[in-house]
Tab-separated table of C-alpha atoms and ligand atoms in Angstrom:
chain	number	residue	atom	x	y	z
A	74	MET	CA	9.817	4.295	-22.374
A	75	ARG	CA	11.664	4.218	-19.069
A	76	VAL	CA	9.947	5.274	-15.858
A	77	ARG	CA	11.027	5.159	-12.263
A	78	PHE	CA	9.966	5.155	-8.655
A	79	ALA	CA	12.381	7.234	-6.594
A	80	PRO	CA	11.471	7.010	-2.913
A	81	SER	CA	13.492	8.453	-0.074
A	82	PRO	CA	13.993	5.754	2.589
A	83	THR	CA	13.121	8.021	5.500
A	84	GLY	CA	10.060	6.144	6.734
A	85	TYR	CA	7.607	3.412	5.818
A	86	VAL	CA	6.186	3.707	2.303
A	87	HIS	CA	3.024	5.791	2.303
A	88	VAL	CA	0.150	4.572	0.110
A	89	GLY	CA	0.259	7.907	-1.716
A	90	ASN	CA	3.766	7.071	-2.892
A	91	VAL	CA	2.720	3.535	-3.647
A	92	ARG	CA	0.028	4.887	-5.937
A	93	THR	CA	2.688	6.997	-7.693
A	94	ALA	CA	4.834	3.900	-8.155
A	95	LEU	CA	1.828	1.965	-9.405
A	96	PHE	CA	0.870	4.548	-12.040
A	97	ASN	CA	4.464	4.528	-13.321
A	98	TYR	CA	4.484	0.766	-13.365
A	99	LEU	CA	1.158	0.489	-15.203
A	100	LEU	CA	2.394	2.956	-17.791
A	101	ALA	CA	5.612	0.989	-18.345
A	102	ARG	CA	3.723	-2.292	-18.638
A	103	GLN	CA	1.169	-1.032	-21.109
A	104	ARG	CA	3.778	0.623	-23.335
A	105	GLY	CA	6.354	-2.167	-23.181
A	106	GLY	CA	8.664	0.102	-21.184
A	107	LEU	CA	10.954	-0.486	-18.243
A	108	PHE	CA	10.312	0.422	-14.641
A	109	LEU	CA	13.214	1.199	-12.349
A	110	LEU	CA	13.644	1.705	-8.654
A	111	ARG	CA	16.043	4.346	-7.400
A	112	ILE	CA	16.676	4.978	-3.730
A	113	GLU	CA	17.058	8.700	-2.979
A	114	ASP	CA	19.057	8.491	0.219
A	115	THR	CA	21.067	11.716	0.122
A	116	ASP	CA	19.448	12.868	3.342
A	117	VAL	CA	21.905	10.917	5.483
A	118	GLU	CA	20.338	12.058	8.741
A	119	ARG	CA	16.913	10.662	7.971
A	120	SER	CA	17.610	7.800	5.571
A	121	ARG	CA	17.734	4.272	7.013
A	122	LYS	CA	18.843	1.052	5.407
A	123	SER	CA	16.019	-0.746	7.228
A	124	TYR	CA	13.445	1.501	5.524
A	125	GLU	CA	14.939	0.667	2.151
A	126	GLU	CA	14.801	-3.050	2.930
A	127	GLY	CA	11.226	-2.761	4.162
A	128	LEU	CA	10.252	-0.816	1.065
A	129	ILE	CA	11.702	-3.427	-1.265
A	130	GLU	CA	9.997	-6.232	0.605
A	131	ASP	CA	6.641	-4.456	0.720
A	132	MET	CA	6.755	-3.494	-2.964
A	133	LYS	CA	7.545	-7.095	-3.895
A	134	TRP	CA	4.605	-8.231	-1.794
A	135	LEU	CA	2.432	-5.760	-3.707
A	136	GLY	CA	3.519	-7.303	-6.986
A	137	VAL	CA	5.157	-4.239	-8.533
A	138	LYS	CA	8.358	-5.446	-10.181
A	139	TRP	CA	11.270	-3.365	-11.378
A	140	GLU	CA	13.705	-4.282	-14.134
A	141	GLU	CA	16.558	-2.283	-12.616
A	142	GLY	CA	17.152	-1.337	-9.007
A	143	PRO	CA	19.537	-1.341	-6.060
A	144	ASP	CA	18.752	-4.952	-5.181
A	145	ILE	CA	19.146	-6.367	-8.698
A	146	GLY	CA	21.476	-3.895	-10.366
A	147	GLY	CA	21.182	-2.932	-14.016
A	148	PRO	CA	23.207	-1.310	-16.801
A	149	LEU	CA	22.755	2.290	-15.624
A	150	GLY	CA	23.396	1.965	-11.891
A	151	PRO	CA	24.239	2.372	-9.158
A	152	TYR	CA	20.598	2.861	-8.191
A	153	ARG	CA	21.229	4.317	-4.743
A	154	GLN	CA	22.050	8.029	-4.675
A	155	SER	CA	24.512	7.591	-1.812
A	156	GLU	CA	26.653	5.548	-4.217
A	157	ARG	CA	26.660	8.203	-6.935
A	158	SER	CA	28.539	11.060	-5.227
A	159	GLU	CA	31.353	11.026	-7.786
A	160	LEU	CA	28.921	11.560	-10.620
A	161	TYR	CA	27.223	14.474	-8.930
A	162	ARG	CA	30.559	16.198	-8.368
A	163	GLU	CA	31.644	15.617	-11.958
A	164	TYR	CA	28.563	17.299	-13.391
A	165	VAL	CA	28.735	20.185	-10.929
A	166	ASP	CA	32.232	20.872	-12.236
A	167	LEU	CA	30.852	20.959	-15.731
A	168	LEU	CA	28.286	23.615	-14.788
A	169	LEU	CA	30.917	25.622	-12.916
A	170	GLU	CA	33.162	25.521	-15.973
A	171	LYS	CA	30.319	26.701	-18.192
A	172	LYS	CA	29.645	29.465	-15.649
A	173	MET	CA	26.125	28.234	-15.212
A	174	ALA	CA	26.724	27.614	-11.545
A	175	TYR	CA	28.815	29.338	-8.907
A	176	HIS	CA	30.191	28.947	-5.411
A	177	CYS	CA	28.150	30.559	-2.714
A	178	PHE	CA	29.820	31.422	0.580
A	179	CYS	CA	26.783	32.843	2.312
A	180	THR	CA	26.407	31.582	5.862
A	181	PRO	CA	23.097	30.185	7.108
A	182	GLU	CA	22.776	33.322	9.242
A	183	THR	CA	23.107	35.641	6.233
A	184	LEU	CA	20.565	33.606	4.299
A	185	GLU	CA	18.133	33.587	7.190
A	186	ARG	CA	18.469	37.359	7.605
A	187	GLU	CA	17.769	37.923	3.905
A	188	ARG	CA	14.795	35.625	4.139
A	189	GLU	CA	13.297	37.490	7.049
A	190	GLU	CA	13.849	40.829	5.379
A	191	ALA	CA	12.013	39.640	2.287
A	192	LEU	CA	9.131	38.297	4.370
A	193	ALA	CA	8.932	41.559	6.283
A	194	LYS	CA	8.586	43.407	2.970
A	195	GLY	CA	5.868	40.984	1.913
A	196	GLU	CA	8.035	39.476	-0.820
A	197	THR	CA	8.575	35.806	-1.632
A	198	PRO	CA	11.981	34.936	-0.213
A	199	ARG	CA	14.565	33.924	-2.763
A	200	TYR	CA	18.323	34.005	-2.878
A	201	SER	CA	19.562	37.566	-3.476
A	202	GLY	CA	22.364	36.535	-5.813
A	203	ARG	CA	24.926	37.978	-3.424
A	204	CYS	CA	27.682	35.519	-4.553
A	205	ARG	CA	26.690	35.394	-8.228
A	206	ASN	CA	29.200	37.959	-9.375
A	207	LEU	CA	32.241	37.273	-7.229
A	208	THR	CA	35.434	37.485	-9.284
A	209	PRO	CA	37.195	34.210	-10.135
A	210	GLU	CA	40.154	35.439	-8.077
A	211	GLU	CA	38.058	36.054	-5.006
A	212	VAL	CA	36.361	32.656	-5.329
A	213	LYS	CA	39.738	30.930	-5.654
A	214	GLU	CA	41.145	32.767	-2.697
A	215	ARG	CA	38.182	31.943	-0.444
A	216	LEU	CA	38.217	28.306	-1.516
A	217	ASP	CA	41.966	28.069	-0.919
A	218	ARG	CA	41.413	29.526	2.508
A	219	GLY	CA	39.111	26.611	3.146
A	220	GLU	CA	35.960	28.686	3.415
A	221	GLU	CA	32.817	26.560	3.261
A	222	SER	CA	30.758	26.937	0.117
A	223	ALA	CA	27.732	25.526	-1.560
A	224	VAL	CA	27.222	25.524	-5.331
A	225	ARG	CA	24.229	27.354	-6.766
A	226	PHE	CA	22.679	27.085	-10.190
A	227	LYS	CA	22.129	30.338	-12.118
A	228	MET	CA	18.398	30.069	-12.546
A	229	PRO	CA	17.200	31.826	-15.704
A	230	ASP	CA	14.412	34.323	-15.016
A	231	ASP	CA	11.945	33.801	-17.891
A	232	LYS	CA	8.696	35.515	-16.960
A	233	ASP	CA	6.445	33.101	-18.784
A	234	PHE	CA	8.014	29.706	-18.650
A	235	HIS	CA	5.645	26.817	-19.301
A	236	TYR	CA	5.725	23.081	-19.787
A	237	PRO	CA	3.010	20.578	-20.734
A	238	ASP	CA	2.171	18.401	-17.746
A	239	LEU	CA	0.867	14.941	-18.638
A	240	VAL	CA	-1.802	15.166	-15.953
A	241	ARG	CA	-2.461	18.862	-15.474
A	242	GLY	CA	-1.988	20.251	-18.960
A	243	ASP	CA	0.119	23.316	-19.729
A	244	LEU	CA	1.581	24.896	-16.572
A	245	LEU	CA	2.880	28.447	-16.475
A	246	PHE	CA	5.545	29.903	-14.133
A	247	ASP	CA	7.306	33.191	-13.541
A	248	LEU	CA	10.890	32.078	-13.035
A	249	SER	CA	12.015	35.470	-11.787
A	250	LEU	CA	10.469	34.406	-8.481
A	251	PHE	CA	12.683	31.360	-8.151
A	252	GLY	CA	16.199	32.634	-7.537
A	253	ASP	CA	19.449	30.699	-7.837
A	254	PHE	CA	19.131	27.421	-5.973
A	255	VAL	CA	21.683	25.191	-4.288
A	256	ILE	CA	22.704	22.115	-6.250
A	257	LEU	CA	25.592	20.965	-4.079
A	258	ARG	CA	25.468	21.626	-0.349
A	259	SER	CA	28.495	22.758	1.622
A	260	ASN	CA	28.746	19.252	3.108
A	261	GLY	CA	29.210	17.846	-0.412
A	262	GLN	CA	25.719	16.295	-0.619
A	263	PRO	CA	23.778	16.998	-3.811
A	264	ALA	CA	20.432	18.741	-3.450
A	265	TYR	CA	17.336	16.843	-4.570
A	266	ASN	CA	16.557	19.076	-7.585
A	267	TYR	CA	20.016	18.519	-8.939
A	268	ALA	CA	20.601	14.830	-8.153
A	269	VAL	CA	17.226	13.928	-9.631
A	270	VAL	CA	18.164	15.522	-12.965
A	271	ILE	CA	21.569	13.827	-13.173
A	272	ASP	CA	19.995	10.490	-12.288
A	273	ASP	CA	16.937	10.705	-14.494
A	274	HIS	CA	19.096	11.729	-17.418
A	275	LEU	CA	21.829	9.135	-16.937
A	276	MET	CA	19.234	6.449	-16.278
A	277	GLY	CA	17.437	7.284	-19.510
A	278	VAL	CA	14.144	8.144	-17.800
A	279	THR	CA	11.633	9.302	-20.389
A	280	ASP	CA	8.578	9.981	-18.217
A	281	VAL	CA	8.471	11.270	-14.665
A	282	ILE	CA	5.165	10.661	-12.898
A	283	ARG	CA	5.219	11.877	-9.309
A	284	GLY	CA	3.287	13.710	-6.612
A	285	GLU	CA	2.088	17.266	-7.143
A	286	ASP	CA	4.280	18.423	-4.250
A	287	HIS	CA	7.016	18.419	-6.908
A	288	ILE	CA	5.308	20.743	-9.418
A	289	SER	CA	7.274	23.792	-8.271
A	290	ASN	CA	10.521	21.803	-8.587
A	291	THR	CA	9.880	20.976	-12.206
A	292	PRO	CA	10.932	24.345	-13.748
A	293	LYS	CA	14.212	24.155	-11.827
A	294	GLN	CA	14.815	20.668	-13.131
A	295	ILE	CA	13.913	21.544	-16.712
A	296	LYS	CA	16.310	24.508	-16.596
A	297	LEU	CA	19.059	22.174	-15.386
A	298	TYR	CA	18.388	19.824	-18.306
A	299	GLU	CA	18.666	22.784	-20.648
A	300	ALA	CA	21.904	23.933	-19.033
A	301	PHE	CA	23.433	20.538	-19.732
A	302	GLY	CA	21.985	20.506	-23.236
A	303	TRP	CA	19.859	17.448	-22.435
A	304	THR	CA	16.266	16.752	-23.461
A	305	PRO	CA	14.035	16.733	-20.366
A	306	PRO	CA	11.660	13.835	-19.791
A	307	ARG	CA	7.887	14.301	-19.922
A	308	PHE	CA	6.459	15.221	-16.501
A	309	GLY	CA	3.115	14.349	-14.960
A	310	HIS	CA	2.018	15.334	-11.466
A	311	LEU	CA	-0.562	13.398	-9.492
A	312	ALA	CA	-2.861	15.091	-7.015
A	313	LEU	CA	-2.388	14.196	-3.371
A	314	VAL	CA	-4.218	11.408	-1.614
A	315	LEU	CA	-6.496	12.927	1.020
A	316	GLY	CA	-8.290	11.742	4.120
A	317	GLN	CA	-12.085	12.102	4.494
A	318	ASP	CA	-11.629	15.587	5.993
A	319	GLY	CA	-9.753	16.854	2.925
A	320	SER	CA	-6.305	17.051	4.543
A	321	PRO	CA	-3.440	14.914	3.212
A	322	LEU	CA	-3.875	11.266	4.221
A	323	SER	CA	-2.031	10.741	7.487
A	324	LYS	CA	-1.915	8.437	10.483
A	325	ARG	CA	-4.867	10.099	12.108
A	326	HIS	CA	-7.101	8.887	9.252
A	327	GLY	CA	-6.075	5.242	9.740
A	328	ALA	CA	-3.524	2.955	8.120
A	329	THR	CA	-1.251	4.777	5.672
A	330	SER	CA	1.837	2.668	5.090
A	331	LEU	CA	2.048	-0.333	2.847
A	332	ASN	CA	3.240	-2.626	5.634
A	333	GLN	CA	0.203	-1.678	7.736
A	334	PHE	CA	-2.212	-2.723	5.007
A	335	ARG	CA	-0.309	-5.950	4.631
A	336	ALA	CA	-0.449	-6.619	8.385
A	337	LEU	CA	-4.180	-5.866	8.379
A	338	GLY	CA	-4.751	-8.727	5.949
A	339	TYR	CA	-5.463	-6.877	2.702
A	340	LEU	CA	-4.681	-8.725	-0.495
A	341	PRO	CA	-2.005	-7.057	-2.611
A	342	GLU	CA	-4.165	-7.333	-5.739
A	343	ALA	CA	-7.072	-5.644	-3.926
A	344	LEU	CA	-4.886	-2.811	-2.673
A	345	VAL	CA	-3.462	-2.333	-6.169
A	346	ASN	CA	-6.982	-2.317	-7.586
A	347	TYR	CA	-8.090	0.265	-5.036
A	348	LEU	CA	-5.035	2.504	-5.434
A	349	ALA	CA	-5.473	2.539	-9.206
A	350	LEU	CA	-8.972	3.944	-8.688
A	351	LEU	CA	-7.622	6.839	-6.620
A	352	GLY	CA	-7.831	9.548	-9.224
A	353	TRP	CA	-8.625	7.347	-12.186
A	354	ALA	CA	-11.879	5.704	-13.266
A	355	PRO	CA	-11.970	2.688	-15.568
A	356	PRO	CA	-13.760	3.460	-18.849
A	357	GLU	CA	-16.052	0.457	-18.708
A	358	GLY	CA	-17.348	1.190	-15.219
A	359	GLU	CA	-16.425	-2.198	-13.767
A	360	GLU	CA	-14.315	-1.444	-10.728
A	361	ILE	CA	-13.053	-4.864	-9.709
A	362	LEU	CA	-10.028	-5.236	-11.926
A	363	SER	CA	-7.140	-7.654	-12.161
A	364	TRP	CA	-3.548	-6.662	-12.836
A	365	GLU	CA	-4.021	-7.503	-16.529
A	366	GLU	CA	-7.136	-5.361	-16.796
A	367	LEU	CA	-5.477	-2.448	-15.040
A	368	ILE	CA	-2.531	-2.610	-17.417
A	369	ARG	CA	-4.867	-2.700	-20.379
A	370	LEU	CA	-7.273	0.036	-19.274
A	371	PHE	CA	-5.171	2.514	-17.317
A	372	ASP	CA	-4.897	5.914	-19.017
A	373	ILE	CA	-2.544	8.534	-17.584
A	374	SER	CA	-4.218	11.322	-19.552
A	375	LYS	CA	-7.511	10.566	-17.763
A	376	VAL	CA	-6.076	10.869	-14.280
A	377	SER	CA	-7.890	13.491	-12.227
A	378	LYS	CA	-6.275	16.806	-11.393
A	379	SER	CA	-8.034	17.089	-8.060
A	380	GLY	CA	-7.144	15.294	-4.842
A	381	ALA	CA	-8.422	11.764	-4.382
A	382	THR	CA	-10.042	10.856	-1.078
A	383	PHE	CA	-8.901	7.619	0.474
A	384	ASP	CA	-12.026	5.650	1.320
A	385	TYR	CA	-11.348	2.744	3.680
A	386	GLN	CA	-14.896	1.426	3.172
A	387	LYS	CA	-14.358	1.144	-0.544
A	388	LEU	CA	-11.024	-0.560	-0.031
A	389	ASN	CA	-12.792	-3.055	2.237
A	390	TRP	CA	-15.429	-3.678	-0.390
A	391	ILE	CA	-12.779	-4.274	-3.042
A	392	ASN	CA	-10.773	-6.538	-0.769
A	393	ARG	CA	-13.884	-8.552	-0.017
A	394	LYS	CA	-14.597	-8.964	-3.712
A	395	HIS	CA	-11.069	-10.112	-4.477
A	396	LEU	CA	-11.113	-12.506	-1.514
A	397	SER	CA	-14.378	-14.041	-2.644
A	398	GLN	CA	-12.865	-14.730	-6.063
A	399	LEU	CA	-9.959	-16.689	-4.616
A	400	PRO	CA	-10.122	-20.460	-4.171
A	401	SER	CA	-10.505	-21.391	-0.492
A	402	GLU	CA	-7.169	-23.263	-0.557
A	403	GLN	CA	-5.463	-20.017	-1.430
A	404	VAL	CA	-7.344	-17.991	1.148
A	405	LEU	CA	-6.257	-20.523	3.748
A	406	SER	CA	-2.627	-20.460	2.765
A	407	LEU	CA	-2.575	-16.644	2.719
A	408	ALA	CA	-4.334	-16.474	6.068
A	409	LEU	CA	-2.104	-19.026	7.827
A	410	PRO	CA	0.028	-16.346	9.521
A	411	PHE	CA	-3.166	-14.900	11.006
A	412	LEU	CA	-4.289	-18.325	12.228
A	413	GLU	CA	-0.878	-18.851	13.788
A	414	GLU	CA	-1.012	-15.445	15.378
A	415	ALA	CA	-4.414	-16.259	16.880
A	416	GLU	CA	-2.957	-19.576	18.101
A	417	TYR	CA	-5.218	-21.744	16.048
A	418	ILE	CA	-2.175	-23.462	14.628
A	419	GLU	CA	1.277	-23.795	16.074
A	420	LYS	CA	3.695	-21.472	14.300
A	421	GLY	CA	5.454	-23.124	11.401
A	422	ARG	CA	3.804	-26.533	11.842
A	423	LYS	CA	2.928	-28.280	8.610
A	424	LEU	CA	-0.711	-29.261	8.342
A	425	SER	CA	-1.616	-32.891	7.734
A	426	PRO	CA	-3.748	-33.555	4.650
A	427	ASP	CA	-6.816	-34.150	6.866
A	428	GLU	CA	-6.322	-30.922	8.767
A	429	GLN	CA	-5.770	-29.043	5.567
A	430	LYS	CA	-8.944	-30.501	4.133
A	431	TRP	CA	-11.001	-29.578	7.189
A	432	LEU	CA	-9.646	-26.048	7.222
A	433	VAL	CA	-10.282	-25.534	3.520
A	434	GLN	CA	-13.886	-26.622	3.991
A	435	ALA	CA	-14.243	-24.370	7.007
A	436	VAL	CA	-12.813	-21.435	5.012
A	437	GLU	CA	-15.281	-22.199	2.247
A	438	ILE	CA	-18.110	-21.833	4.767
A	439	VAL	CA	-16.996	-18.495	6.212
A	440	LYS	CA	-15.218	-16.969	3.219
A	441	ALA	CA	-18.080	-14.688	2.228
A	442	ASN	CA	-17.890	-12.975	5.624
A	443	LEU	CA	-14.226	-12.042	5.356
A	444	VAL	CA	-13.332	-8.410	4.763
A	445	THR	CA	-9.624	-9.100	5.177
A	446	LEU	CA	-7.535	-12.211	5.797
A	447	ALA	CA	-7.209	-11.100	9.401
A	448	ASP	CA	-10.924	-11.840	9.890
A	449	LEU	CA	-10.460	-15.577	9.414
A	450	PRO	CA	-9.578	-16.449	13.048
A	451	LYS	CA	-12.681	-14.627	14.297
A	452	GLU	CA	-14.896	-16.274	11.691
A	453	LEU	CA	-13.570	-19.734	12.553
A	454	GLU	CA	-14.622	-19.246	16.158
A	455	LEU	CA	-17.925	-20.676	15.035
A	456	PHE	CA	-16.329	-24.120	15.219
A	457	PHE	CA	-14.599	-23.591	18.533
A	458	GLN	CA	-17.088	-21.777	20.672
A	459	TYR	CA	-20.773	-21.507	21.106
A	460	ARG	CA	-21.571	-17.828	21.119
A	461	PRO	CA	-25.245	-17.476	20.405
A	462	ASP	CA	-26.867	-14.281	19.416
A	463	GLU	CA	-28.759	-13.376	22.645
A	464	ALA	CA	-31.778	-12.148	20.708
A	465	LEU	CA	-32.315	-15.629	19.314
A	466	LEU	CA	-32.392	-17.439	22.660
A	467	PRO	CA	-36.091	-16.865	23.506
A	468	GLU	CA	-36.983	-18.864	20.424
A	469	LEU	CA	-35.165	-21.876	21.883
A	470	ARG	CA	-37.262	-21.698	25.039
A	471	GLU	CA	-40.548	-22.052	23.248
A	472	GLU	CA	-42.653	-25.079	23.976
A	473	ALA	CA	-42.849	-25.925	20.292
A	474	VAL	CA	-39.094	-26.531	20.246
A	475	SER	CA	-39.137	-29.124	23.051
A	476	PRO	CA	-39.471	-32.154	20.764
A	477	LEU	CA	-36.472	-30.944	18.748
A	478	TRP	CA	-34.323	-30.657	21.879
A	479	ASN	CA	-35.213	-34.177	22.965
A	480	PHE	CA	-34.640	-35.610	19.552
A	481	LEU	CA	-31.288	-33.841	19.141
A	482	GLU	CA	-30.028	-35.110	22.471
A	483	GLU	CA	-31.075	-38.605	21.667
A	484	LYS	CA	-29.532	-38.604	18.205
A	485	PHE	CA	-26.295	-36.704	18.732
A	486	SER	CA	-25.033	-38.069	21.998
A	487	GLY	CA	-21.851	-39.642	20.580
A	488	ASP	CA	-18.410	-38.181	20.129
A	489	SER	CA	-18.288	-38.269	16.341
A	490	PRO	CA	-19.585	-35.728	13.887
A	491	ILE	CA	-22.281	-36.703	11.462
A	492	THR	CA	-22.096	-36.814	7.714
A	493	ALA	CA	-24.286	-34.739	5.433
A	494	GLN	CA	-26.088	-37.973	4.540
A	495	GLU	CA	-26.799	-38.783	8.191
A	496	PHE	CA	-28.040	-35.256	8.650
A	497	ILE	CA	-30.543	-35.671	5.848
A	498	SER	CA	-31.806	-38.868	7.461
A	499	PHE	CA	-32.064	-37.049	10.755
A	500	LEU	CA	-34.212	-34.355	9.161
A	501	GLN	CA	-36.441	-36.936	7.582
A	502	GLU	CA	-36.831	-38.814	10.821
A	503	ALA	CA	-37.600	-35.564	12.632
A	504	LYS	CA	-40.291	-34.743	10.125
A	505	GLY	CA	-41.658	-38.240	10.582
A	506	LYS	CA	-42.031	-37.460	14.269
A	507	GLY	CA	-43.936	-34.290	13.461
A	508	ILE	CA	-40.982	-31.956	14.130
A	509	LYS	CA	-41.024	-29.658	11.154
A	510	GLY	CA	-41.218	-26.169	9.708
A	511	LYS	CA	-40.726	-23.441	12.244
A	512	ALA	CA	-40.120	-25.955	14.996
A	513	LEU	CA	-37.253	-27.512	13.073
A	514	PHE	CA	-35.053	-25.538	10.709
A	515	HIS	CA	-34.551	-22.211	12.359
A	516	PRO	CA	-34.144	-23.421	15.943
A	517	LEU	CA	-31.882	-26.184	14.697
A	518	ARG	CA	-29.600	-23.631	13.090
A	519	VAL	CA	-29.535	-21.537	16.233
A	520	ILE	CA	-28.780	-24.555	18.414
A	521	LEU	CA	-25.962	-25.763	16.197
A	522	THR	CA	-24.364	-22.494	15.106
A	523	GLY	CA	-25.593	-19.777	17.442
A	524	CYS	CA	-26.575	-17.727	14.373
A	525	GLY	CA	-29.921	-17.018	12.787
A	526	SER	CA	-28.635	-17.205	9.242
A	527	GLY	CA	-25.653	-18.357	7.267
A	528	VAL	CA	-24.567	-21.194	5.107
A	529	GLU	CA	-26.817	-24.215	4.662
A	530	LEU	CA	-26.517	-26.623	7.568
A	531	ASP	CA	-25.889	-29.683	5.433
A	532	LYS	CA	-22.693	-28.041	4.142
A	533	LEU	CA	-21.537	-27.286	7.647
A	534	ILE	CA	-22.687	-30.222	9.700
A	535	ASN	CA	-19.846	-32.650	8.983
A	536	LEU	CA	-17.290	-30.027	9.989
A	537	LEU	CA	-18.723	-29.462	13.456
A	538	GLY	CA	-16.663	-31.411	15.982
A	539	ALA	CA	-14.788	-33.300	13.258
A	540	PRO	CA	-11.731	-35.247	14.497
A	541	GLU	CA	-9.464	-33.542	11.945
A	542	ALA	CA	-10.043	-30.264	13.720
A	543	PHE	CA	-9.075	-31.809	17.063
A	544	ASN	CA	-5.735	-32.855	15.685
A	545	LEU	CA	-4.755	-29.364	14.637
A	546	GLY	CA	-2.759	-28.802	17.792
A	547	LEU	CA	-4.881	-25.789	18.432
A	548	LYS	CA	-4.944	-23.876	21.635
A	549	ARG	CA	-8.699	-23.846	21.495
A	550	ARG	CA	-10.492	-27.143	21.205
A	551	PRO	CA	-13.400	-27.396	18.807
A	552	LEU	CA	-16.766	-28.308	20.268
A	553	LEU	CA	-18.290	-31.719	19.716
A	554	LEU	CA	-21.808	-31.732	18.422
A	555	LYS	CA	-23.155	-32.926	21.793
A	556	GLU	CA	-21.192	-30.225	23.626
A	557	ARG	CA	-22.658	-27.655	21.337
A	558	ILE	CA	-26.170	-28.845	22.107
A	559	GLN	CA	-25.423	-28.786	25.858
A	560	GLU	CA	-24.033	-25.261	25.597
A	561	ALA	CA	-27.069	-24.094	23.686
A	562	LYS	CA	-29.297	-25.656	26.290
A	563	GLY	CA	-27.453	-23.903	29.088
A	564	ARG	CA	-27.659	-20.547	27.341
A	565	ALA	CA	-31.320	-20.978	26.603
A	566	GLY	CA	-31.869	-21.898	30.230
A	567	ARG	CA	-33.663	-25.129	29.541
B	131	LIG	N1	12.639	11.266	-3.579
B	131	LIG	C1	11.603	12.099	-4.082
B	131	LIG	C2	10.353	11.874	-3.264
B	131	LIG	O1	10.213	10.837	-2.634
B	131	LIG	C3	11.356	11.763	-5.529
B	131	LIG	C4	10.633	12.782	-6.270
B	131	LIG	C5	10.630	12.489	-7.760
B	131	LIG	O2	9.996	11.505	-8.143
B	131	LIG	O3	11.278	13.234	-8.491
B	131	LIG	O4	9.503	12.729	-3.171
């Protein structure tokens, strides 16, 4: 099995296309096949090298790997259509010789007029065949004169053509509605429907999985295969990815391109997991799946025929799950660019072992709250600011909390943090002084963290105002324990 992803580098990669690439990739992996990347850059006006580079970088980030492609080469290259012009011309000549294609001299104006006439009559516009039966002499003469011409394929007109689609089942077409289509434009560029056939055939592609916007192209491509006497690949067409309102997923729904999801702090494995669920449901029900599980469970024949709605909430849920499964060290290292961006750490500075240790522990504390990696700076603010929840402040003003305030100020007046052990002694001492229950635990949490709930204080306490955090070279300075208590006091108006 050989499958491919054949994007046109005319913009950033859309997640819909990424899902197409992913389904191809999963299929290749589970069947021991090869996955190739081909860049379809025949639209010279719109194609950009920078988009190709971005695409390759983003796909590598995602973890989809190709065995052959423009960046790594391979035995059946080149893998960029712009480098295959010779081949396209060669095979056009073959079709011309076999009289299965012909030169068309119709001007854009003539074609447009014919189109409008057809529309006015309520017919589907298609090429009239005006140049189909020109004599060889006339063709030669017009070519010699330097008249511009395109090459058209003589499309057979079977009334009940059908092919078995891997996703949608048997599909039926009336080819008499198609008309002869251009395979080589007058500027010498191959048309998509033609180039794709030459490439897929010469690259040994056995299965073509792509978006359903290409369904109507498939009969044209199959007829080209037949004209050359080649066996067509199997075709499968995936339904479009839609926004919540049922229209194709676009910018107005939110992030759509792979690089946006990356910049927003999604994990590649979470995005892959989510995209695989767009139109496919795992048989065992469990939705949080690793690469290995996806490869094992994915089933192209079970992919839905109807459009899949992109659900950002569900993606967030999946990202959160994947993040929570990662060791805190890894979360930290993946989130470093976000910490640098938020000026917690100087860009590119290597962390000392103590700083690293403090940060890993801090990540451990806040990890469960992260939806994406980009949330880490905000979650770490806990250590750098005192931002109490206003609704909790009245509690700190209560008379019953007075002994706690006094005791805290007395105990934590120094510049150093306290260890978990010292904290336990503090609690015991407090209880000994009659400060307990409702007058101890909850207000203590609010005073120290500004929050009414969260991780256990003994896990957090040694990180608050720890010297390692001060050394980070951060723009924002962490608060010492005593500063925190003073802040809380100020906010509570005591
Ligand atoms: N370049 C085409 C696209 O991006 C490829 C279609 C195909 O897979 O045949 O839509």
